[in-house]
Amino acid sequence: MEHVKIGTGSRRSLMGILHRIWKYKLHYIIVIPALLLIALFKMFPIITNIVMSFKNYVVFRGLWGSPWVGFDNFFQLFGNAGFQNAFTNTLIIKLAYITICGMIALVVALAVSGLRSSKLRNLTTTIVLMPLFIPSVVVAYVISHMLAPTQLEKLNLHLFILGDPKFFLPMLVIVEALKTCGIPILIALAAIESKRSVLLTQNIAIESYKRSHVISAIRSILAFAVFQLSTILSTDFELVPNLYNPLVYEVADTIDTFSYRSGLISGKYNIASTIGTIQFVVQLLGTFAAYLLVRRLFSHDLFNNSKGTEAIQLHSKHRHTIGIIVSTLYAVGIMGLIYYICIQPFTVRSTSGLNLWQVLPVTRYVGYFVINFAAVIVNLFITATLAYPLTVKDLPGRNIYKLVLLFVLAAGSGTISEYLIIKSFGMINTVYPQMVLGFFAILNVFVVKSIFNSKYASLKEQNAEQGRGELYTFFTLFIPKIWKILIALGVLQFVTLCNSYFVSSLYMSNSNTFSPIMVFRTMTNGVNKMGVEPGDPIIMQIAAIITLPSLVLLLVFRKWLTSEVLISQVRKM
């Protein structure tokens, strides 16, 4: 009889699961196109990269024909002094970045929260985001010019910061922190406002808020730091290589630069694949840890129902004065940078005898905007369809589905296997890699899911109780509630694609097809066919027309670029 009961219970359980699968069939269907693209361009490269790291890869024999060598590649790599140095440098740079960025964010967020004027607060938060929208390679070029010995000598400073290891590392960390700290600043401000809203709802005196807002800010910045676990072995690849040189390799060479230089460029695929596997395993563990910690400890600090920074009111003359001073100093520095990049280049004439559009043809400039826009459209489709199943808490297989997405999230991009996949499709020296690799931004999926669940989960439950189907809910609730979020994420993805030269540098050797940002980089390196000398104003004019569209998008969509949406960018730091 006991066996009969167990069997009956098992059948009922199985029937219950099948019933829920049929009920939520839409969720399984809509993810198929996105998962097929992910399987082809992400999952397959991850798996082949792992396999390659255990083989002595020989190009003409292929992956499966190459001999198996076990852990030999790993032993050789960890015995390589250059890799050991790069590994240590990466951890030092990352931890220093987290610390410095967090400190700057805390100070600025607390200062800005003391401003009485909501318009001044909004203006300040917009300004602190501007460096994030400037391409890293442009920032590196400006910093290199400003810190050149000839420039420093004008200030009676006889230093070679870019060539001195003891100066280079602090400079690198500070530059990266200042470029990206707008995100933790906005996250901290949103947490402060959320805490205030809770206290006012509970009719607690504003004095209690003043005592607790520091804790709220610290918690949100700790959450930002936890997110960095998912990229603990990565740095800003487009900033570091454009600042460092062989004189400072001992403190500046990172895993990313070592892999690119020693693996991809030199054609040592065993090195590149092994490094990629190490990064993947470590960052997969970091991604799982970050996901669990943020979900359990910091979810409310990051995803809440507050309206941002508009309602913050700290009636303190002292705090208002500090806010004015800090905001002014910060704004002056950033606006000076914007002037130098976007306006000053057009006040001087080029010595090359060329105009801007001869160096960068209009058709190519506009063409890449179209390519990136097309990639963003597909990206938004993937994001929406992958996020919707995560809004169903009792969806059969939901946890496995999340594990797959986290697996892909940890993999990142730029692996040697990804390169070989793109090459096998005949996409080398075409614009297709720029488009295809722009499809994917898996963290966006979790951002959309978290925002929707934190604000509209009850509405979705009401629809379910009223017997409304999932297709109806998708079009009448999910999409209407997240379309602004999707557009904001699309803007950030578009800016990322326009501001990154990595794909163009890796997959294109024909300079006539280089992306605009790649044209700028070749000009800064003095490698061009048009005879433009390094330092010519036309180079910064190219930087200006690349940067301006991103800044315009920031200004136009600023209200939609909330702290919750900006969380999608934490893995790109």
PDB file of C-alpha atoms in Angstrom, residues 104-313:
ATOM      1  CA  ILE A 104      34.610  58.967  -4.061  1.00  0.00           C
ATOM      2  CA  ALA A 105      31.017  57.816  -4.521  1.00  0.00           C
ATOM      3  CA  LEU A 106      30.271  57.971  -0.798  1.00  0.00           C
ATOM      4  CA  VAL A 107      31.667  61.484  -0.387  1.00  0.00           C
ATOM      5  CA  VAL A 108      29.948  62.888  -3.486  1.00  0.00           C
ATOM      6  CA  ALA A 109      26.618  61.141  -2.813  1.00  0.00           C
ATOM      7  CA  LEU A 110      26.433  62.436   0.767  1.00  0.00           C
ATOM      8  CA  ALA A 111      27.370  65.920  -0.404  1.00  0.00           C
ATOM      9  CA  VAL A 112      24.820  65.967  -3.238  1.00  0.00           C
ATOM     10  CA  SER A 113      22.098  64.621  -0.926  1.00  0.00           C
ATOM     11  CA  GLY A 114      22.525  67.784   1.126  1.00  0.00           C
ATOM     12  CA  LEU A 115      21.607  70.100  -1.756  1.00  0.00           C
ATOM     13  CA  ARG A 116      18.223  71.752  -1.209  1.00  0.00           C
ATOM     14  CA  SER A 117      17.432  72.400  -4.862  1.00  0.00           C
ATOM     15  CA  SER A 118      16.145  69.363  -6.770  1.00  0.00           C
ATOM     16  CA  LYS A 119      17.182  71.007 -10.059  1.00  0.00           C
ATOM     17  CA  LEU A 120      20.730  71.422  -8.793  1.00  0.00           C
ATOM     18  CA  ARG A 121      20.811  67.813  -7.636  1.00  0.00           C
ATOM     19  CA  ASN A 122      19.580  66.586 -11.013  1.00  0.00           C
ATOM     20  CA  LEU A 123      22.121  68.753 -12.829  1.00  0.00           C
ATOM     21  CA  THR A 124      24.941  67.459 -10.633  1.00  0.00           C
ATOM     22  CA  THR A 125      23.984  63.802 -11.086  1.00  0.00           C
ATOM     23  CA  THR A 126      23.828  64.319 -14.849  1.00  0.00           C
ATOM     24  CA  ILE A 127      27.303  65.832 -14.866  1.00  0.00           C
ATOM     25  CA  VAL A 128      28.823  63.031 -12.772  1.00  0.00           C
ATOM     26  CA  LEU A 129      27.511  60.519 -15.339  1.00  0.00           C
ATOM     27  CA  MET A 130      29.161  62.261 -18.287  1.00  0.00           C
ATOM     28  CA  PRO A 131      32.605  60.600 -18.006  1.00  0.00           C
ATOM     29  CA  LEU A 132      30.889  57.210 -18.295  1.00  0.00           C
ATOM     30  CA  PHE A 133      29.669  58.230 -21.767  1.00  0.00           C
ATOM     31  CA  ILE A 134      33.123  59.241 -22.994  1.00  0.00           C
ATOM     32  CA  PRO A 135      35.046  56.424 -24.754  1.00  0.00           C
ATOM     33  CA  SER A 136      37.862  55.008 -22.630  1.00  0.00           C
ATOM     34  CA  VAL A 137      40.337  55.399 -25.483  1.00  0.00           C
ATOM     35  CA  VAL A 138      39.506  59.125 -25.693  1.00  0.00           C
ATOM     36  CA  VAL A 139      39.970  59.510 -21.941  1.00  0.00           C
ATOM     37  CA  ALA A 140      43.311  57.703 -22.203  1.00  0.00           C
ATOM     38  CA  TYR A 141      44.467  59.988 -25.026  1.00  0.00           C
ATOM     39  CA  VAL A 142      43.531  63.119 -23.067  1.00  0.00           C
ATOM     40  CA  ILE A 143      45.257  61.861 -19.915  1.00  0.00           C
ATOM     41  CA  SER A 144      48.374  60.923 -21.908  1.00  0.00           C
ATOM     42  CA  HIS A 145      48.516  64.434 -23.326  1.00  0.00           C
ATOM     43  CA  MET A 146      47.916  66.122 -19.982  1.00  0.00           C
ATOM     44  CA  LEU A 147      50.555  64.027 -18.201  1.00  0.00           C
ATOM     45  CA  ALA A 148      53.177  64.207 -20.919  1.00  0.00           C
ATOM     46  CA  PRO A 149      56.531  65.458 -19.551  1.00  0.00           C
ATOM     47  CA  THR A 150      56.400  68.511 -21.817  1.00  0.00           C
ATOM     48  CA  GLN A 151      53.050  69.513 -20.314  1.00  0.00           C
ATOM     49  CA  LEU A 152      54.120  68.879 -16.735  1.00  0.00           C
ATOM     50  CA  GLU A 153      57.277  70.940 -17.225  1.00  0.00           C
ATOM     51  CA  LYS A 154      55.047  73.966 -17.875  1.00  0.00           C
ATOM     52  CA  LEU A 155      53.950  73.538 -14.244  1.00  0.00           C
ATOM     53  CA  ASN A 156      57.553  73.143 -13.147  1.00  0.00           C
ATOM     54  CA  LEU A 157      56.980  69.427 -12.511  1.00  0.00           C
ATOM     55  CA  HIS A 158      59.765  67.194 -13.795  1.00  0.00           C
ATOM     56  CA  LEU A 159      57.885  63.900 -13.782  1.00  0.00           C
ATOM     57  CA  PHE A 160      57.224  61.059 -16.196  1.00  0.00           C
ATOM     58  CA  ILE A 161      54.055  59.679 -14.639  1.00  0.00           C
ATOM     59  CA  LEU A 162      53.195  57.357 -17.532  1.00  0.00           C
ATOM     60  CA  GLY A 163      56.632  55.776 -17.378  1.00  0.00           C
ATOM     61  CA  ASP A 164      57.178  55.592 -13.617  1.00  0.00           C
ATOM     62  CA  PRO A 165      55.675  52.503 -11.922  1.00  0.00           C
ATOM     63  CA  LYS A 166      55.213  54.213  -8.551  1.00  0.00           C
ATOM     64  CA  PHE A 167      53.097  56.970 -10.115  1.00  0.00           C
ATOM     65  CA  PHE A 168      51.376  55.002 -12.861  1.00  0.00           C
ATOM     66  CA  LEU A 169      49.292  52.610 -10.766  1.00  0.00           C
ATOM     67  CA  PRO A 170      47.624  55.284  -8.565  1.00  0.00           C
ATOM     68  CA  MET A 171      47.008  57.405 -11.663  1.00  0.00           C
ATOM     69  CA  LEU A 172      45.356  54.485 -13.499  1.00  0.00           C
ATOM     70  CA  VAL A 173      43.068  53.594 -10.602  1.00  0.00           C
ATOM     71  CA  ILE A 174      42.008  57.204 -10.009  1.00  0.00           C
ATOM     72  CA  VAL A 175      41.265  57.784 -13.708  1.00  0.00           C
ATOM     73  CA  GLU A 176      39.148  54.617 -13.939  1.00  0.00           C
ATOM     74  CA  ALA A 177      37.332  55.459 -10.688  1.00  0.00           C
ATOM     75  CA  LEU A 178      36.521  59.018 -11.763  1.00  0.00           C
ATOM     76  CA  LYS A 179      35.292  57.781 -15.129  1.00  0.00           C
ATOM     77  CA  THR A 180      32.807  55.296 -13.683  1.00  0.00           C
ATOM     78  CA  CYS A 181      31.905  56.467 -10.166  1.00  0.00           C
ATOM     79  CA  GLY A 182      28.736  58.172 -11.447  1.00  0.00           C
ATOM     80  CA  ILE A 183      27.011  54.781 -11.174  1.00  0.00           C
ATOM     81  CA  PRO A 184      27.656  54.129  -7.455  1.00  0.00           C
ATOM     82  CA  ILE A 185      26.896  57.806  -6.766  1.00  0.00           C
ATOM     83  CA  LEU A 186      23.408  57.456  -8.254  1.00  0.00           C
ATOM     84  CA  ILE A 187      22.901  54.092  -6.559  1.00  0.00           C
ATOM     85  CA  ALA A 188      23.818  55.652  -3.198  1.00  0.00           C
ATOM     86  CA  LEU A 189      21.512  58.637  -3.760  1.00  0.00           C
ATOM     87  CA  ALA A 190      18.617  56.336  -4.628  1.00  0.00           C
ATOM     88  CA  ALA A 191      19.251  54.311  -1.461  1.00  0.00           C
ATOM     89  CA  ILE A 192      19.267  57.497   0.632  1.00  0.00           C
ATOM     90  CA  GLU A 193      15.936  58.578  -0.844  1.00  0.00           C
ATOM     91  CA  SER A 194      14.474  55.101  -0.373  1.00  0.00           C
ATOM     92  CA  LYS A 195      15.405  55.179   3.308  1.00  0.00           C
ATOM     93  CA  ARG A 196      13.874  58.618   3.685  1.00  0.00           C
ATOM     94  CA  SER A 197      10.619  57.461   2.063  1.00  0.00           C
ATOM     95  CA  VAL A 198      10.365  54.527   4.479  1.00  0.00           C
ATOM     96  CA  LEU A 199      10.949  56.729   7.511  1.00  0.00           C
ATOM     97  CA  LEU A 200       8.412  59.327   6.407  1.00  0.00           C
ATOM     98  CA  THR A 201       5.845  56.616   5.692  1.00  0.00           C
ATOM     99  CA  GLN A 202       6.328  55.401   9.245  1.00  0.00           C
ATOM    100  CA  ASN A 203       5.994  58.981  10.548  1.00  0.00           C
ATOM    101  CA  ILE A 204       9.512  58.902  11.944  1.00  0.00           C
ATOM    102  CA  ALA A 205      11.190  62.263  12.418  1.00  0.00           C
ATOM    103  CA  ILE A 206      13.561  63.500   9.755  1.00  0.00           C
ATOM    104  CA  GLU A 207      16.306  63.498  12.399  1.00  0.00           C
ATOM    105  CA  SER A 208      16.229  59.704  12.271  1.00  0.00           C
ATOM    106  CA  TYR A 209      16.774  59.921   8.551  1.00  0.00           C
ATOM    107  CA  LYS A 210      19.768  62.156   9.010  1.00  0.00           C
ATOM    108  CA  ARG A 211      21.306  59.563  11.295  1.00  0.00           C
ATOM    109  CA  SER A 212      20.625  56.644   8.987  1.00  0.00           C
ATOM    110  CA  HIS A 213      21.254  58.025   5.492  1.00  0.00           C
ATOM    111  CA  VAL A 214      24.996  57.394   5.802  1.00  0.00           C
ATOM    112  CA  ILE A 215      24.326  53.716   6.502  1.00  0.00           C
ATOM    113  CA  SER A 216      22.019  53.519   3.490  1.00  0.00           C
ATOM    114  CA  ALA A 217      24.684  55.051   1.261  1.00  0.00           C
ATOM    115  CA  ILE A 218      27.357  52.689   2.580  1.00  0.00           C
ATOM    116  CA  ARG A 219      25.129  49.640   2.049  1.00  0.00           C
ATOM    117  CA  SER A 220      24.442  50.603  -1.555  1.00  0.00           C
ATOM    118  CA  ILE A 221      28.129  51.136  -2.266  1.00  0.00           C
ATOM    119  CA  LEU A 222      28.904  47.777  -0.654  1.00  0.00           C
ATOM    120  CA  ALA A 223      26.371  46.265  -3.063  1.00  0.00           C
ATOM    121  CA  PHE A 224      28.240  47.924  -5.924  1.00  0.00           C
ATOM    122  CA  ALA A 225      31.477  46.422  -4.585  1.00  0.00           C
ATOM    123  CA  VAL A 226      29.873  42.970  -4.386  1.00  0.00           C
ATOM    124  CA  PHE A 227      28.895  43.236  -8.053  1.00  0.00           C
ATOM    125  CA  GLN A 228      32.585  43.581  -8.888  1.00  0.00           C
ATOM    126  CA  LEU A 229      33.134  39.988  -7.756  1.00  0.00           C
ATOM    127  CA  SER A 230      31.659  38.949 -11.098  1.00  0.00           C
ATOM    128  CA  THR A 231      34.529  40.690 -12.932  1.00  0.00           C
ATOM    129  CA  ILE A 232      37.283  40.267 -10.355  1.00  0.00           C
ATOM    130  CA  LEU A 233      39.828  39.179 -13.002  1.00  0.00           C
ATOM    131  CA  SER A 234      38.909  41.850 -15.560  1.00  0.00           C
ATOM    132  CA  THR A 235      39.776  45.509 -15.963  1.00  0.00           C
ATOM    133  CA  ASP A 236      38.843  48.234 -18.450  1.00  0.00           C
ATOM    134  CA  PHE A 237      40.588  46.714 -21.455  1.00  0.00           C
ATOM    135  CA  GLU A 238      40.247  49.835 -23.575  1.00  0.00           C
ATOM    136  CA  LEU A 239      41.700  52.147 -20.923  1.00  0.00           C
ATOM    137  CA  VAL A 240      44.752  50.235 -19.696  1.00  0.00           C
ATOM    138  CA  PRO A 241      46.424  49.421 -23.069  1.00  0.00           C
ATOM    139  CA  ASN A 242      46.109  53.034 -24.165  1.00  0.00           C
ATOM    140  CA  LEU A 243      47.856  54.329 -21.061  1.00  0.00           C
ATOM    141  CA  TYR A 244      50.521  51.772 -20.268  1.00  0.00           C
ATOM    142  CA  ASN A 245      53.849  51.011 -21.944  1.00  0.00           C
ATOM    143  CA  PRO A 246      56.702  48.509 -21.397  1.00  0.00           C
ATOM    144  CA  LEU A 247      58.218  50.763 -18.703  1.00  0.00           C
ATOM    145  CA  VAL A 248      55.257  50.087 -16.399  1.00  0.00           C
ATOM    146  CA  TYR A 249      54.335  46.513 -17.350  1.00  0.00           C
ATOM    147  CA  GLU A 250      55.445  45.364 -13.912  1.00  0.00           C
ATOM    148  CA  VAL A 251      52.518  47.203 -12.278  1.00  0.00           C
ATOM    149  CA  ALA A 252      50.078  47.710 -15.175  1.00  0.00           C
ATOM    150  CA  ASP A 253      50.028  44.502 -17.210  1.00  0.00           C
ATOM    151  CA  THR A 254      46.722  42.755 -16.466  1.00  0.00           C
ATOM    152  CA  ILE A 255      45.281  39.366 -17.354  1.00  0.00           C
ATOM    153  CA  ASP A 256      43.282  40.922 -20.201  1.00  0.00           C
ATOM    154  CA  THR A 257      46.259  42.741 -21.728  1.00  0.00           C
ATOM    155  CA  PHE A 258      48.590  39.773 -21.190  1.00  0.00           C
ATOM    156  CA  SER A 259      46.102  37.438 -22.880  1.00  0.00           C
ATOM    157  CA  TYR A 260      45.536  39.796 -25.801  1.00  0.00           C
ATOM    158  CA  ARG A 261      49.235  40.481 -26.340  1.00  0.00           C
ATOM    159  CA  SER A 262      50.646  37.006 -25.650  1.00  0.00           C
ATOM    160  CA  GLY A 263      47.715  34.946 -26.871  1.00  0.00           C
ATOM    161  CA  LEU A 264      45.578  36.544 -29.572  1.00  0.00           C
ATOM    162  CA  ILE A 265      48.141  38.857 -31.187  1.00  0.00           C
ATOM    163  CA  SER A 266      50.981  36.316 -31.057  1.00  0.00           C
ATOM    164  CA  GLY A 267      48.729  33.477 -32.202  1.00  0.00           C
ATOM    165  CA  LYS A 268      49.436  31.381 -29.075  1.00  0.00           C
ATOM    166  CA  TYR A 269      45.932  30.030 -28.797  1.00  0.00           C
ATOM    167  CA  ASN A 270      46.818  27.632 -25.968  1.00  0.00           C
ATOM    168  CA  ILE A 271      47.733  30.593 -23.759  1.00  0.00           C
ATOM    169  CA  ALA A 272      44.633  32.577 -24.717  1.00  0.00           C
ATOM    170  CA  SER A 273      42.226  29.674 -24.171  1.00  0.00           C
ATOM    171  CA  THR A 274      43.775  28.691 -20.840  1.00  0.00           C
ATOM    172  CA  ILE A 275      43.594  32.254 -19.546  1.00  0.00           C
ATOM    173  CA  GLY A 276      40.003  32.456 -20.764  1.00  0.00           C
ATOM    174  CA  THR A 277      39.112  29.277 -18.844  1.00  0.00           C
ATOM    175  CA  ILE A 278      40.736  30.556 -15.640  1.00  0.00           C
ATOM    176  CA  GLN A 279      38.896  33.869 -15.908  1.00  0.00           C
ATOM    177  CA  PHE A 280      35.633  32.097 -16.626  1.00  0.00           C
ATOM    178  CA  VAL A 281      35.842  29.693 -13.663  1.00  0.00           C
ATOM    179  CA  VAL A 282      36.878  32.385 -11.177  1.00  0.00           C
ATOM    180  CA  GLN A 283      34.309  34.886 -12.432  1.00  0.00           C
ATOM    181  CA  LEU A 284      31.577  32.237 -12.583  1.00  0.00           C
ATOM    182  CA  LEU A 285      32.087  31.630  -8.865  1.00  0.00           C
ATOM    183  CA  GLY A 286      32.197  35.395  -8.346  1.00  0.00           C
ATOM    184  CA  THR A 287      28.989  35.834 -10.351  1.00  0.00           C
ATOM    185  CA  PHE A 288      27.142  33.225  -8.282  1.00  0.00           C
ATOM    186  CA  ALA A 289      28.447  34.795  -5.068  1.00  0.00           C
ATOM    187  CA  ALA A 290      27.481  38.301  -6.206  1.00  0.00           C
ATOM    188  CA  TYR A 291      24.012  37.168  -7.271  1.00  0.00           C
ATOM    189  CA  LEU A 292      23.292  35.420  -3.962  1.00  0.00           C
ATOM    190  CA  LEU A 293      24.713  38.219  -1.806  1.00  0.00           C
ATOM    191  CA  VAL A 294      22.914  40.991  -3.667  1.00  0.00           C
ATOM    192  CA  ARG A 295      19.659  39.052  -3.699  1.00  0.00           C
ATOM    193  CA  ARG A 296      19.741  38.272   0.032  1.00  0.00           C
ATOM    194  CA  LEU A 297      21.406  41.359   1.483  1.00  0.00           C
ATOM    195  CA  PHE A 298      21.145  44.295  -0.910  1.00  0.00           C
ATOM    196  CA  SER A 299      18.141  43.765  -3.184  1.00  0.00           C
ATOM    197  CA  HIS A 300      16.048  46.467  -1.527  1.00  0.00           C
ATOM    198  CA  ASP A 301      18.979  48.909  -1.590  1.00  0.00           C
ATOM    199  CA  LEU A 302      19.222  48.561  -5.374  1.00  0.00           C
ATOM    200  CA  PHE A 303      15.669  47.870  -6.552  1.00  0.00           C
ATOM    201  CA  ASN A 304      13.048  49.921  -4.735  1.00  0.00           C
ATOM    202  CA  ASN A 305       9.951  51.986  -5.343  1.00  0.00           C
ATOM    203  CA  SER A 306      11.505  55.398  -4.786  1.00  0.00           C
ATOM    204  CA  LYS A 307      11.390  57.979  -7.548  1.00  0.00           C
ATOM    205  CA  GLY A 308      15.084  58.769  -7.448  1.00  0.00           C
ATOM    206  CA  THR A 309      16.657  61.882  -6.003  1.00  0.00           C
ATOM    207  CA  GLU A 310      13.881  64.400  -6.617  1.00  0.00           C
ATOM    208  CA  ALA A 311      12.358  64.359  -3.146  1.00  0.00           C
ATOM    209  CA  ILE A 312      15.479  64.499  -0.988  1.00  0.00           C
ATOM    210  CA  GLN A 313      15.185  67.305   1.522  1.00  0.00           C
TER     211      GLN A 313
END
